[in-house]
mmCIF file of C-alpha atoms in Angstrom:
data_model
loop_
_atom_site.group_PDB
_atom_site.id
_atom_site.type_symbol
_atom_site.label_atom_id
_atom_site.label_comp_id
_atom_site.label_asym_id
_atom_site.label_seq_id
_atom_site.Cartn_x
_atom_site.Cartn_y
_atom_site.Cartn_z
ATOM 1 C CA MET A 1 0.000 0.000 0.000
ATOM 2 C CA LEU A 2 1.372 3.353 -1.008
ATOM 3 C CA LYS A 3 1.147 6.371 1.156
ATOM 4 C CA GLN A 4 1.899 9.985 0.273
ATOM 5 C CA PHE A 5 4.322 12.020 2.276
ATOM 6 C CA LEU A 6 5.384 15.613 1.967
ATOM 7 C CA LEU A 7 9.162 15.616 1.811
ATOM 8 C CA VAL A 8 10.809 18.936 2.386
ATOM 9 C CA SER A 9 14.178 20.138 1.096
ATOM 10 C CA ALA A 10 15.819 23.633 0.677
ATOM 11 C CA ILE A 11 13.940 26.821 -0.373
ATOM 12 C CA CYS A 12 15.402 30.303 -0.475
ATOM 13 C CA PHE A 13 13.162 33.334 -0.379
ATOM 14 C CA ALA A 14 14.258 36.770 -1.522
ATOM 15 C CA THR A 15 14.586 39.507 1.011
ATOM 16 C CA GLN A 16 15.262 42.811 -0.753
ATOM 17 C CA THR A 17 16.180 41.782 -4.298
ATOM 18 C CA SER A 18 14.823 39.288 -6.807
ATOM 19 C CA ALA A 19 16.557 37.076 -9.349
ATOM 20 C CA LYS A 20 15.657 37.120 -13.016
ATOM 21 C CA LEU A 21 13.936 34.073 -14.471
ATOM 22 C CA ASP A 22 16.376 32.336 -16.823
ATOM 23 C CA THR A 23 15.104 28.764 -16.522
ATOM 24 C CA LEU A 24 11.998 27.322 -14.896
ATOM 25 C CA PRO A 25 13.021 26.941 -11.221
ATOM 26 C CA GLU A 26 12.044 24.039 -8.991
ATOM 27 C CA GLU A 27 9.571 26.219 -7.104
ATOM 28 C CA PHE A 28 7.593 26.706 -10.317
ATOM 29 C CA SER A 29 8.168 23.392 -12.077
ATOM 30 C CA ASP A 30 7.156 20.912 -9.355
ATOM 31 C CA PHE A 31 3.595 20.217 -8.215
ATOM 32 C CA SER A 32 1.595 18.385 -5.568
ATOM 33 C CA LEU A 33 -1.103 15.731 -5.764
ATOM 34 C CA ASP A 34 -2.851 17.079 -2.676
ATOM 35 C CA ARG A 35 -6.040 18.944 -3.636
ATOM 36 C CA ASP A 36 -6.770 20.175 -0.119
ATOM 37 C CA ILE A 37 -5.040 23.529 -0.674
ATOM 38 C CA THR A 38 -7.030 25.984 -2.784
ATOM 39 C CA ILE A 39 -6.596 29.711 -3.321
ATOM 40 C CA SER A 40 -9.435 32.202 -2.882
ATOM 41 C CA TYR A 41 -9.897 35.023 -5.415
ATOM 42 C CA ASP A 42 -12.956 36.695 -3.905
ATOM 43 C CA ASP A 43 -11.335 40.135 -4.138
ATOM 44 C CA LEU A 44 -10.418 39.753 -7.814
ATOM 45 C CA ASP A 45 -13.876 38.336 -8.546
ATOM 46 C CA MET A 46 -15.412 41.448 -7.043
ATOM 47 C CA LEU A 47 -13.147 43.812 -8.982
ATOM 48 C CA LEU A 48 -13.721 42.104 -12.322
ATOM 49 C CA ASP A 49 -17.468 41.867 -11.764
ATOM 50 C CA MET A 50 -17.621 45.634 -11.217
ATOM 51 C CA THR A 51 -15.345 46.685 -14.037
ATOM 52 C CA VAL A 52 -15.940 44.251 -16.931
ATOM 53 C CA ILE A 53 -18.944 44.388 -19.255
ATOM 54 C CA ASP A 54 -19.777 41.028 -20.830
ATOM 55 C CA LEU A 55 -20.998 41.600 -24.388
ATOM 56 C CA GLY A 56 -21.658 37.916 -24.995
ATOM 57 C CA ARG A 57 -20.680 35.733 -27.933
ATOM 58 C CA SER A 58 -20.007 37.302 -31.331
ATOM 59 C CA ASP A 59 -22.800 37.107 -33.905
ATOM 60 C CA ARG A 60 -20.209 37.870 -36.633
ATOM 61 C CA ARG A 61 -22.041 41.032 -37.624
ATOM 62 C CA PHE A 62 -20.095 43.896 -39.152
ATOM 63 C CA ARG A 63 -20.608 47.379 -37.792
ATOM 64 C CA LYS A 64 -22.105 49.759 -40.336
ATOM 65 C CA SER A 65 -19.703 52.551 -41.209
ATOM 66 C CA LYS A 66 -22.526 55.074 -41.086
ATOM 67 C CA ALA A 67 -24.204 55.632 -37.728
ATOM 68 C CA ASN A 68 -27.945 56.024 -37.262
ATOM 69 C CA ILE A 69 -29.644 59.410 -37.065
ATOM 70 C CA GLY A 70 -28.516 61.461 -34.093
ATOM 71 C CA THR A 71 -25.466 59.341 -33.421
ATOM 72 C CA ARG A 72 -21.800 60.022 -34.082
ATOM 73 C CA MET A 73 -19.187 57.330 -33.507
ATOM 74 C CA ARG A 74 -15.426 57.417 -33.341
ATOM 75 C CA ALA A 75 -13.905 56.036 -36.533
ATOM 76 C CA HIS A 76 -12.825 52.436 -36.234
ATOM 77 C CA LYS A 77 -11.016 50.784 -39.112
ATOM 78 C CA ASN A 78 -12.024 47.290 -37.960
ATOM 79 C CA ASN A 79 -15.749 47.349 -38.617
ATOM 80 C CA ASP A 80 -15.762 43.549 -38.628
ATOM 81 C CA THR A 81 -14.418 43.293 -35.060
ATOM 82 C CA ALA A 82 -15.661 46.535 -33.469
ATOM 83 C CA LEU A 83 -18.767 44.931 -31.950
ATOM 84 C CA GLU A 84 -16.879 42.101 -30.249
ATOM 85 C CA ALA A 85 -15.035 41.369 -27.000
ATOM 86 C CA ASN A 86 -15.840 42.170 -23.396
ATOM 87 C CA ARG A 87 -15.169 45.741 -22.320
ATOM 88 C CA PHE A 88 -13.379 47.217 -19.311
ATOM 89 C CA PHE A 89 -14.375 50.473 -17.564
ATOM 90 C CA TYR A 90 -10.992 52.145 -18.018
ATOM 91 C CA GLU A 91 -12.640 55.570 -18.093
ATOM 92 C CA GLU A 92 -14.155 55.139 -14.633
ATOM 93 C CA VAL A 93 -11.466 53.003 -12.985
ATOM 94 C CA THR A 94 -8.626 55.391 -13.833
ATOM 95 C CA THR A 95 -10.408 58.276 -12.105
ATOM 96 C CA SER A 96 -11.372 56.377 -8.950
ATOM 97 C CA LYS A 97 -9.755 54.456 -6.131
ATOM 98 C CA LEU A 98 -10.678 51.230 -7.869
ATOM 99 C CA LYS A 99 -7.336 51.403 -9.674
ATOM 100 C CA GLU A 100 -5.659 50.866 -6.282
ATOM 101 C CA GLY A 101 -7.601 47.639 -5.943
ATOM 102 C CA PHE A 102 -5.791 46.004 -8.873
ATOM 103 C CA HIS A 103 -2.429 46.993 -7.413
ATOM 104 C CA LYS A 104 -3.362 45.612 -3.990
ATOM 105 C CA VAL A 105 -4.606 42.339 -5.432
ATOM 106 C CA ARG A 106 -1.425 41.958 -7.488
ATOM 107 C CA VAL A 107 0.744 42.521 -4.412
ATOM 108 C CA SER A 108 -1.395 40.065 -2.462
ATOM 109 C CA LEU A 109 -0.978 37.399 -5.144
ATOM 110 C CA GLU A 110 2.767 37.925 -5.151
ATOM 111 C CA LYS A 111 2.775 37.029 -1.441
ATOM 112 C CA VAL A 112 1.083 33.639 -1.895
ATOM 113 C CA PRO A 113 4.424 31.723 -1.976
ATOM 114 C CA ASP A 114 5.280 33.303 1.384
ATOM 115 C CA GLN A 115 2.322 31.395 2.828
ATOM 116 C CA VAL A 116 2.566 28.176 0.851
ATOM 117 C CA PRO A 117 5.106 27.094 -1.792
ATOM 118 C CA LEU A 118 3.584 27.024 -5.257
ATOM 119 C CA ASN A 119 4.815 23.480 -5.737
ATOM 120 C CA ALA A 120 2.570 22.424 -2.853
ATOM 121 C CA LEU A 121 -0.395 23.116 -5.136
ATOM 122 C CA VAL A 122 -1.879 20.839 -7.770
ATOM 123 C CA LEU A 123 -1.346 21.846 -11.391
ATOM 124 C CA ASP A 124 -4.841 23.294 -11.872
ATOM 125 C CA GLU A 125 -4.417 25.588 -8.866
ATOM 126 C CA GLN A 126 -1.018 26.694 -10.107
ATOM 127 C CA LEU A 127 -2.375 27.501 -13.569
ATOM 128 C CA ALA A 128 -5.256 29.547 -12.152
ATOM 129 C CA TYR A 129 -2.770 31.409 -9.939
ATOM 130 C CA TRP A 130 -0.510 32.394 -12.839
ATOM 131 C CA LEU A 131 -3.423 33.438 -15.056
ATOM 132 C CA ASN A 132 -4.932 35.605 -12.311
ATOM 133 C CA LEU A 133 -1.581 37.192 -11.481
ATOM 134 C CA TYR A 134 -1.015 37.944 -15.173
ATOM 135 C CA THR A 135 -4.502 39.414 -15.654
ATOM 136 C CA THR A 136 -4.278 41.601 -12.551
ATOM 137 C CA ALA A 137 -0.785 42.860 -13.374
ATOM 138 C CA LEU A 138 -1.701 43.556 -17.007
ATOM 139 C CA LEU A 139 -4.782 45.563 -16.024
ATOM 140 C CA GLU A 140 -2.721 47.472 -13.467
ATOM 141 C CA LYS A 141 -0.247 48.479 -16.212
ATOM 142 C CA LEU A 142 -2.952 49.369 -18.726
ATOM 143 C CA ILE A 143 -4.733 51.507 -16.131
ATOM 144 C CA GLU A 144 -1.415 53.236 -15.456
ATOM 145 C CA HIS A 145 -0.965 54.112 -19.164
ATOM 146 C CA TYR A 146 -4.582 54.930 -19.985
ATOM 147 C CA PRO A 147 -5.844 56.783 -22.031
ATOM 148 C CA VAL A 148 -4.452 54.940 -25.016
ATOM 149 C CA ILE A 149 -6.406 53.992 -28.126
ATOM 150 C CA ASP A 150 -4.018 51.698 -30.005
ATOM 151 C CA THR A 151 -2.190 49.166 -27.802
ATOM 152 C CA GLN A 152 0.316 47.806 -30.333
ATOM 153 C CA GLU A 153 3.226 50.066 -29.380
ATOM 154 C CA LEU A 154 2.476 49.684 -25.666
ATOM 155 C CA LEU A 155 2.611 45.898 -25.968
ATOM 156 C CA PHE A 156 5.344 45.367 -28.551
ATOM 157 C CA GLY A 157 7.299 48.621 -28.773
ATOM 158 C CA GLU A 158 10.767 49.285 -27.388
ATOM 159 C CA GLN A 159 9.356 49.922 -23.910
ATOM 160 C CA SER A 160 6.828 47.103 -23.906
ATOM 161 C CA ILE A 161 4.835 46.635 -20.715
ATOM 162 C CA LEU A 162 5.014 42.896 -21.420
ATOM 163 C CA ASP A 163 8.788 42.939 -20.891
ATOM 164 C CA GLU A 164 8.810 45.133 -17.787
ATOM 165 C CA GLU A 165 9.994 43.092 -14.780
ATOM 166 C CA PHE A 166 7.751 44.527 -12.074
ATOM 167 C CA ILE A 167 6.295 41.293 -10.659
ATOM 168 C CA HIS A 168 8.046 39.538 -7.761
ATOM 169 C CA VAL A 169 7.195 35.922 -6.928
ATOM 170 C CA ALA A 170 9.157 33.587 -4.638
ATOM 171 C CA GLY A 171 12.324 35.617 -5.047
ATOM 172 C CA TYR A 172 12.095 35.937 -8.830
ATOM 173 C CA GLN A 173 11.716 39.115 -10.837
ATOM 174 C CA LEU A 174 9.134 38.458 -13.549
ATOM 175 C CA SER A 175 7.590 40.178 -16.538
ATOM 176 C CA LEU A 176 4.211 39.470 -18.069
ATOM 177 C CA ASN A 177 6.019 37.687 -20.900
ATOM 178 C CA ASP A 178 7.831 35.529 -18.330
ATOM 179 C CA ILE A 179 4.506 34.368 -16.902
ATOM 180 C CA GLN A 180 2.994 33.673 -20.323
ATOM 181 C CA HIS A 181 5.890 32.207 -22.286
ATOM 182 C CA ASN A 182 8.471 31.031 -19.744
ATOM 183 C CA ILE A 183 6.125 29.598 -17.120
ATOM 184 C CA VAL A 184 2.627 28.805 -18.396
ATOM 185 C CA PHE A 185 3.484 27.913 -21.995
ATOM 186 C CA LYS A 186 6.493 25.809 -21.000
ATOM 187 C CA LYS A 187 4.825 24.038 -18.089
ATOM 188 C CA PHE A 188 1.249 23.617 -19.305
ATOM 189 C CA GLY A 189 1.087 24.580 -22.962
ATOM 190 C CA LYS A 190 2.610 21.620 -24.803
ATOM 191 C CA ASN A 191 0.015 19.213 -23.440
ATOM 192 C CA LYS A 192 -2.830 21.733 -23.287
ATOM 193 C CA PRO A 193 -2.433 24.559 -25.839
ATOM 194 C CA ILE A 194 -5.863 25.806 -24.707
ATOM 195 C CA VAL A 195 -3.894 27.863 -22.121
ATOM 196 C CA MET A 196 -3.273 30.390 -24.925
ATOM 197 C CA TYR A 197 -6.767 31.783 -24.351
ATOM 198 C CA GLY A 198 -5.973 32.876 -20.787
ATOM 199 C CA PHE A 199 -3.851 35.835 -21.877
ATOM 200 C CA HIS A 200 -5.956 38.886 -22.592
ATOM 201 C CA GLN A 201 -3.812 41.779 -23.872
ATOM 202 C CA GLY A 202 -6.046 44.772 -23.309
ATOM 203 C CA ASN A 203 -7.314 45.046 -26.865
ATOM 204 C CA ILE A 204 -10.324 43.872 -28.834
ATOM 205 C CA GLY A 205 -8.220 41.540 -30.976
ATOM 206 C CA SER A 206 -6.929 39.392 -28.099
ATOM 207 C CA PRO A 207 -8.623 36.598 -26.094
ATOM 208 C CA ASN A 208 -11.461 37.825 -23.925
ATOM 209 C CA LEU A 209 -11.164 39.419 -20.504
ATOM 210 C CA ARG A 210 -13.381 37.373 -18.213
ATOM 211 C CA LYS A 211 -15.809 38.882 -15.737
ATOM 212 C CA GLU A 212 -14.482 36.533 -13.057
ATOM 213 C CA ALA A 213 -11.200 35.182 -11.755
ATOM 214 C CA TYR A 214 -9.874 31.802 -12.840
ATOM 215 C CA LYS A 215 -10.491 29.005 -10.329
ATOM 216 C CA GLY A 216 -8.368 25.886 -9.986
ATOM 217 C CA SER A 217 -11.372 23.585 -10.146
ATOM 218 C CA GLU A 218 -12.791 25.324 -13.235
ATOM 219 C CA VAL A 219 -9.766 26.730 -15.046
ATOM 220 C CA TYR A 220 -9.795 24.446 -18.094
ATOM 221 C CA HIS A 221 -13.552 24.829 -18.517
ATOM 222 C CA GLN A 222 -13.068 28.613 -18.390
ATOM 223 C CA LEU A 223 -10.268 28.428 -20.967
ATOM 224 C CA VAL A 224 -12.399 26.312 -23.299
ATOM 225 C CA GLU A 225 -15.146 28.957 -23.064
ATOM 226 C CA ASN A 226 -12.584 31.611 -23.993
ATOM 227 C CA GLY A 227 -11.370 29.500 -26.919
ATOM 228 C CA GLU A 228 -14.859 28.865 -28.256
ATOM 229 C CA GLU A 229 -15.711 32.562 -28.019
ATOM 230 C CA PHE A 230 -12.488 33.667 -29.742
ATOM 231 C CA VAL A 231 -12.444 31.172 -32.624
ATOM 232 C CA ASN A 232 -16.111 31.819 -33.401
ATOM 233 C CA SER A 233 -15.675 35.578 -33.590
ATOM 234 C CA ASN A 234 -14.579 37.799 -36.459
ATOM 235 C CA ARG A 235 -11.456 38.772 -34.562
ATOM 236 C CA GLY A 236 -10.371 35.149 -34.175
ATOM 237 C CA MET A 237 -11.224 33.522 -37.506
ATOM 238 C CA GLN A 238 -12.875 34.454 -40.806
ATOM 239 C CA VAL A 239 -13.575 32.583 -44.033
ATOM 240 C CA ARG A 240 -13.663 34.666 -47.190
ATOM 241 C CA GLY A 241 -14.092 33.916 -50.855
ATOM 242 C CA ASN A 242 -13.342 30.348 -51.935
ATOM 243 C CA ASN A 243 -12.831 28.891 -48.430
ATOM 244 C CA LYS A 244 -9.886 31.185 -47.759
ATOM 245 C CA LEU A 245 -9.126 30.953 -44.049
ATOM 246 C CA TYR A 246 -7.880 34.018 -42.170
ATOM 247 C CA LEU A 247 -6.794 33.854 -38.526
ATOM 248 C CA SER A 248 -5.876 36.325 -35.818
ATOM 249 C CA LEU A 249 -2.300 37.582 -35.579
ATOM 250 C CA TYR A 250 -2.508 36.522 -31.931
ATOM 251 C CA TYR A 251 -1.892 32.943 -33.086
ATOM 252 C CA LYS A 252 1.608 33.966 -34.155
ATOM 253 C CA GLN A 253 2.431 34.583 -30.498
ATOM 254 C CA VAL A 254 1.562 30.984 -29.554
ATOM 255 C CA GLU A 255 3.587 29.174 -32.220
ATOM 256 C CA ALA A 256 5.749 27.517 -29.537
ATOM 257 C CA LEU A 257 2.734 25.517 -28.322
ATOM 258 C CA PHE A 258 2.643 23.407 -31.492
ATOM 259 C CA ASP A 259 5.310 21.030 -32.804
ATOM 260 C CA ASP A 260 3.743 21.010 -36.265
ATOM 261 C CA TYR A 261 2.465 24.574 -36.172
ATOM 262 C CA GLU A 262 0.434 24.918 -39.377
ATOM 263 C CA ASN A 263 -1.261 21.528 -39.281
ATOM 264 C CA GLN A 264 -1.930 21.472 -35.549
ATOM 265 C CA LEU A 265 -3.225 25.038 -35.437
ATOM 266 C CA LYS A 266 -5.579 24.405 -38.359
ATOM 267 C CA ASN A 267 -6.835 21.235 -36.636
ATOM 268 C CA HIS A 268 -7.370 23.258 -33.492
ATOM 269 C CA ILE A 269 -9.433 25.859 -35.383
ATOM 270 C CA GLU A 270 -11.479 23.098 -37.034
ATOM 271 C CA ASP A 271 -12.229 21.542 -33.638
ATOM 272 C CA TYR A 272 -13.457 24.824 -32.176
ATOM 273 C CA THR A 273 -15.378 26.212 -35.149
ATOM 274 C CA GLU A 274 -19.142 25.993 -34.751
ATOM 275 C CA GLY A 275 -22.103 26.296 -37.124
ATOM 276 C CA ASP A 276 -22.114 26.944 -40.852
ATOM 277 C CA LEU A 277 -18.421 27.850 -41.124
ATOM 278 C CA LYS A 278 -17.137 24.495 -39.884
ATOM 279 C CA ASN A 279 -17.265 22.833 -43.299
ATOM 280 C CA SER A 280 -15.554 25.816 -44.966
ATOM 281 C CA VAL A 281 -12.750 25.741 -42.414
ATOM 282 C CA GLU A 282 -12.202 22.033 -42.960
ATOM 283 C CA LEU A 283 -12.023 22.544 -46.753
ATOM 284 C CA ALA A 284 -9.483 25.368 -46.531
ATOM 285 C CA ASP A 285 -6.020 24.252 -47.680
ATOM 286 C CA ASN A 286 -4.099 26.719 -45.504
ATOM 287 C CA PHE A 287 -4.528 29.905 -43.523
ATOM 288 C CA GLN A 288 -3.215 33.431 -43.366
ATOM 289 C CA LEU A 289 -2.478 35.302 -40.132
ATOM 290 C CA SER A 290 -3.809 38.754 -40.889
ATOM 291 C CA ILE A 291 -6.669 39.673 -38.537
ATOM 292 C CA ASP A 292 -5.874 42.278 -35.894
ATOM 293 C CA ASP A 293 -7.603 44.899 -33.791
ATOM 294 C CA TRP A 294 -5.241 46.762 -31.470
ATOM 295 C CA GLY A 295 -7.963 49.092 -30.214
ATOM 296 C CA ILE A 296 -8.152 49.070 -26.427
ATOM 297 C CA ASN A 297 -11.274 47.340 -25.133
ATOM 298 C CA ASP A 298 -12.546 50.321 -23.162
ATOM 299 C CA LEU A 299 -16.213 51.205 -23.047
ATOM 300 C CA TYR A 300 -16.432 54.668 -24.581
ATOM 301 C CA ARG A 301 -13.359 55.770 -26.534
ATOM 302 C CA THR A 302 -13.640 53.009 -29.110
ATOM 303 C CA GLU A 303 -17.407 53.154 -29.528
ATOM 304 C CA ARG A 304 -18.514 56.555 -28.164
ATOM 305 C CA THR A 305 -22.108 57.535 -28.881
ATOM 306 C CA PHE A 306 -23.660 60.961 -28.472
ATOM 307 C CA GLY A 307 -27.317 61.614 -27.645
ATOM 308 C CA ALA A 308 -28.819 58.843 -29.752
ATOM 309 C CA SER A 309 -31.788 56.983 -28.412
ATOM 310 C CA THR A 310 -32.577 55.900 -31.964
ATOM 311 C CA ALA A 311 -29.323 53.938 -32.352
ATOM 312 C CA THR A 312 -29.939 50.212 -32.606
ATOM 313 C CA ASN A 313 -26.601 48.564 -33.373
ATOM 314 C CA ARG A 314 -24.669 46.761 -30.664
ATOM 315 C CA ALA A 315 -21.879 49.313 -30.425
ATOM 316 C CA ALA A 316 -24.344 52.158 -29.961
ATOM 317 C CA LEU A 317 -25.948 50.253 -27.112
ATOM 318 C CA LEU A 318 -22.734 50.173 -25.070
ATOM 319 C CA ASN A 319 -23.711 53.367 -23.281
ATOM 320 C CA ALA A 320 -27.082 51.855 -22.435
ATOM 321 C CA VAL A 321 -25.305 48.848 -20.974
ATOM 322 C CA ALA A 322 -23.225 51.125 -18.786
ATOM 323 C CA SER A 323 -26.227 53.142 -17.654
ATOM 324 C CA ALA A 324 -28.343 50.101 -16.911
ATOM 325 C CA SER A 325 -25.652 48.346 -14.904
ATOM 326 C CA GLY A 326 -24.758 50.868 -12.266
ATOM 327 C CA ASP A 327 -23.946 48.165 -9.754
ATOM 328 C CA VAL A 328 -21.182 46.731 -11.907
ATOM 329 C CA GLY A 329 -20.103 49.715 -13.952
ATOM 330 C CA VAL A 330 -20.259 53.460 -13.547
ATOM 331 C CA GLY A 331 -21.800 53.112 -10.122
ATOM 332 C CA ALA A 332 -18.595 51.457 -8.955
ATOM 333 C CA VAL A 333 -16.655 54.687 -9.389
ATOM 334 C CA ASN A 334 -17.112 55.646 -5.732
ATOM 335 C CA SER A 335 -15.158 52.456 -4.847
ATOM 336 C CA SER A 336 -17.221 51.935 -1.684
ATOM 337 C CA TYR A 337 -17.954 48.389 -2.827
ATOM 338 C CA ILE A 338 -14.389 47.384 -2.011
ATOM 339 C CA SER A 339 -13.619 48.613 1.459
ATOM 340 C CA ASP A 340 -10.123 49.063 2.787
ATOM 341 C CA ALA A 341 -10.966 46.461 5.416
ATOM 342 C CA PHE A 342 -11.805 43.887 2.756
ATOM 343 C CA MET A 343 -8.613 44.591 0.827
ATOM 344 C CA GLU A 344 -6.480 44.420 3.954
ATOM 345 C CA ARG A 345 -8.131 41.154 4.980
ATOM 346 C CA THR A 346 -7.285 39.642 1.599
ATOM 347 C CA VAL A 347 -3.696 40.845 1.675
ATOM 348 C CA GLU A 348 -3.119 39.514 5.170
ATOM 349 C CA PHE A 349 -4.975 36.239 5.493
ATOM 350 C CA GLY A 350 -7.983 35.968 3.203
ATOM 351 C CA ARG A 351 -6.298 34.276 0.240
ATOM 352 C CA PHE A 352 -6.981 30.790 1.617
ATOM 353 C CA PRO A 353 -10.273 29.370 2.933
ATOM 354 C CA PRO A 354 -10.381 28.942 6.729
ATOM 355 C CA GLU A 355 -10.373 25.140 6.546
ATOM 356 C CA VAL A 356 -7.032 25.246 4.752
ATOM 357 C CA TRP A 357 -5.222 27.197 7.446
ATOM 358 C CA GLU A 358 -4.464 24.285 9.769
ATOM 359 C CA LYS A 359 -2.866 22.408 6.884
ATOM 360 C CA LEU A 360 -0.862 25.474 5.909
ATOM 361 C CA LYS A 361 0.388 25.895 9.460
ATOM 362 C CA GLN A 362 1.678 22.330 9.476
ATOM 363 C CA LEU A 363 3.235 22.741 6.058
ATOM 364 C CA ASN A 364 4.951 26.008 6.978
ATOM 365 C CA THR A 365 6.234 24.497 10.224
ATOM 366 C CA LYS A 366 7.894 21.685 8.288
ATOM 367 C CA ARG A 367 9.237 24.125 5.755
ATOM 368 C CA LYS A 368 10.855 26.272 8.441
ATOM 369 C CA GLU A 369 12.329 23.265 10.193
ATOM 370 C CA ASN A 370 13.793 21.795 7.034
ATOM 371 C CA ARG A 371 14.144 24.962 4.903
ATOM 372 C CA GLY A 372 12.997 23.074 1.908
ATOM 373 C CA SER A 373 10.792 22.982 -1.132
ATOM 374 C CA VAL A 374 7.874 20.620 -1.236
ATOM 375 C CA LYS A 375 7.943 17.495 -3.374
ATOM 376 C CA ILE A 376 5.515 14.649 -3.522
ATOM 377 C CA LYS A 377 6.903 11.133 -3.364
ATOM 378 C CA ASP A 378 5.080 7.849 -2.992
ATOM 379 C CA LEU A 379 6.609 5.686 -0.293
ATOM 380 C CA ASP A 380 5.638 2.230 0.781
ATOM 381 C CA ALA A 381 3.929 2.224 4.154
ATOM 382 C CA ASN A 382 6.627 -0.168 5.419
ATOM 383 C CA GLN A 383 9.227 2.548 4.905
ATOM 384 C CA GLU A 384 7.716 4.856 7.501
#
C-alpha cells in the first residue's frame, strides 16, 4: 500500500532583491497531488465583476460605417471586429480608487508563496494562480498608461509593458512575458495549448477578458469557453471567398505551443469552429495570419455615442449597458464596494479558505524546520 508524504528540502526566499527568471526553477516546475489547498480570489472576482462588461458571444455582424440618425461614432477601421469582445471600464477606474484595488490584489498574489510554496499546489491551482496574477498585473499596467487607443506600441514597442519586470514571486523578478511564455506555456502549454486563451492583452483583438477570476477547479472549462468565443468571432477567424481561411495575428504569439504549427493550429481551429463555417474551415487548404484589432477594449473611446436613443446597433448600445448596470459599472466609481478592510483582509490572510489554514500551518512548520521545497513522493507504508 502506497502512502503519500510531503518531503521537504531547501527553499530560499528573496529579502530585498529578486533574481531574473532564466530557466523554470524548482519552485515553479514541481507540483503536488494534494487537492486540499485551494486559493481564494474573492477580491479579484469582485473587482472584475464591477469593471468588466460582458458583451456575450459574437454574432459575426459587421458594424455599419454610417451611424444612425442622431449618433456620431469614433472612426474604427475594424468594422468587422468593433462589436466584439468584453469591455473594461478604463474611463471610470482610472479616475477612482478602484485602480488601487488592482495593485493591492497583485501585491497580495505575489505574497502567496510566502504562505505556501507554489509546488505544494496541484497543477490546476497553479495555472489559475498564474493566469490571475497575469490578468491583474496587465490591467494594473494598462490603467497606469490609460488613455491609449491603439495598444500595439504599448505591448510590442521598445518599452513594452510585457517585458517590464515589475512582478516579484518567490524571489524571482518576472515580466508578463515571463509568466505567459516562460512559465505557463512551457509548463502547461505543450500538453494543453488551450492555455493560450488565458492571456488577454487589453485590446479587442486578443482573447477575452473574463468577468471573473480563474479558479483551480474550473480553469480548463473557463479556458475552453474563452477558446470557443475567440475562434467563433470575427477577430479570431474568418472565411472569405473560396474557403480562404484568415486567422488572428494573436496565433503567431503561440507558435511555440505546437510542434507542427500549421497543421496542428488548423486542426485546433477546425475543432473549435461551430455552425455553418465548420465545413468551410475544414475545406481550406491553408490559412493566413492577418486579422488584428489593437484598439483598447474600453467602453467609450472606441465606440462613443452621443445623444442617440434611436441607435440600434450593438456598439451604440454600449452606453445603455453602462447606464443600466450601475452596480457593476459606472456606479462602482465611488469604490465603496471594495472597502479598505476587505482589501487588507485579503492581503493579510484571506487568500486561503479557513479550513485550509491548519494544513498550511503544518506545512509552513515543516518548511521552516527543514528549509525546503515541497515534493511529492510515494513511499511504501513499510518505509515509515
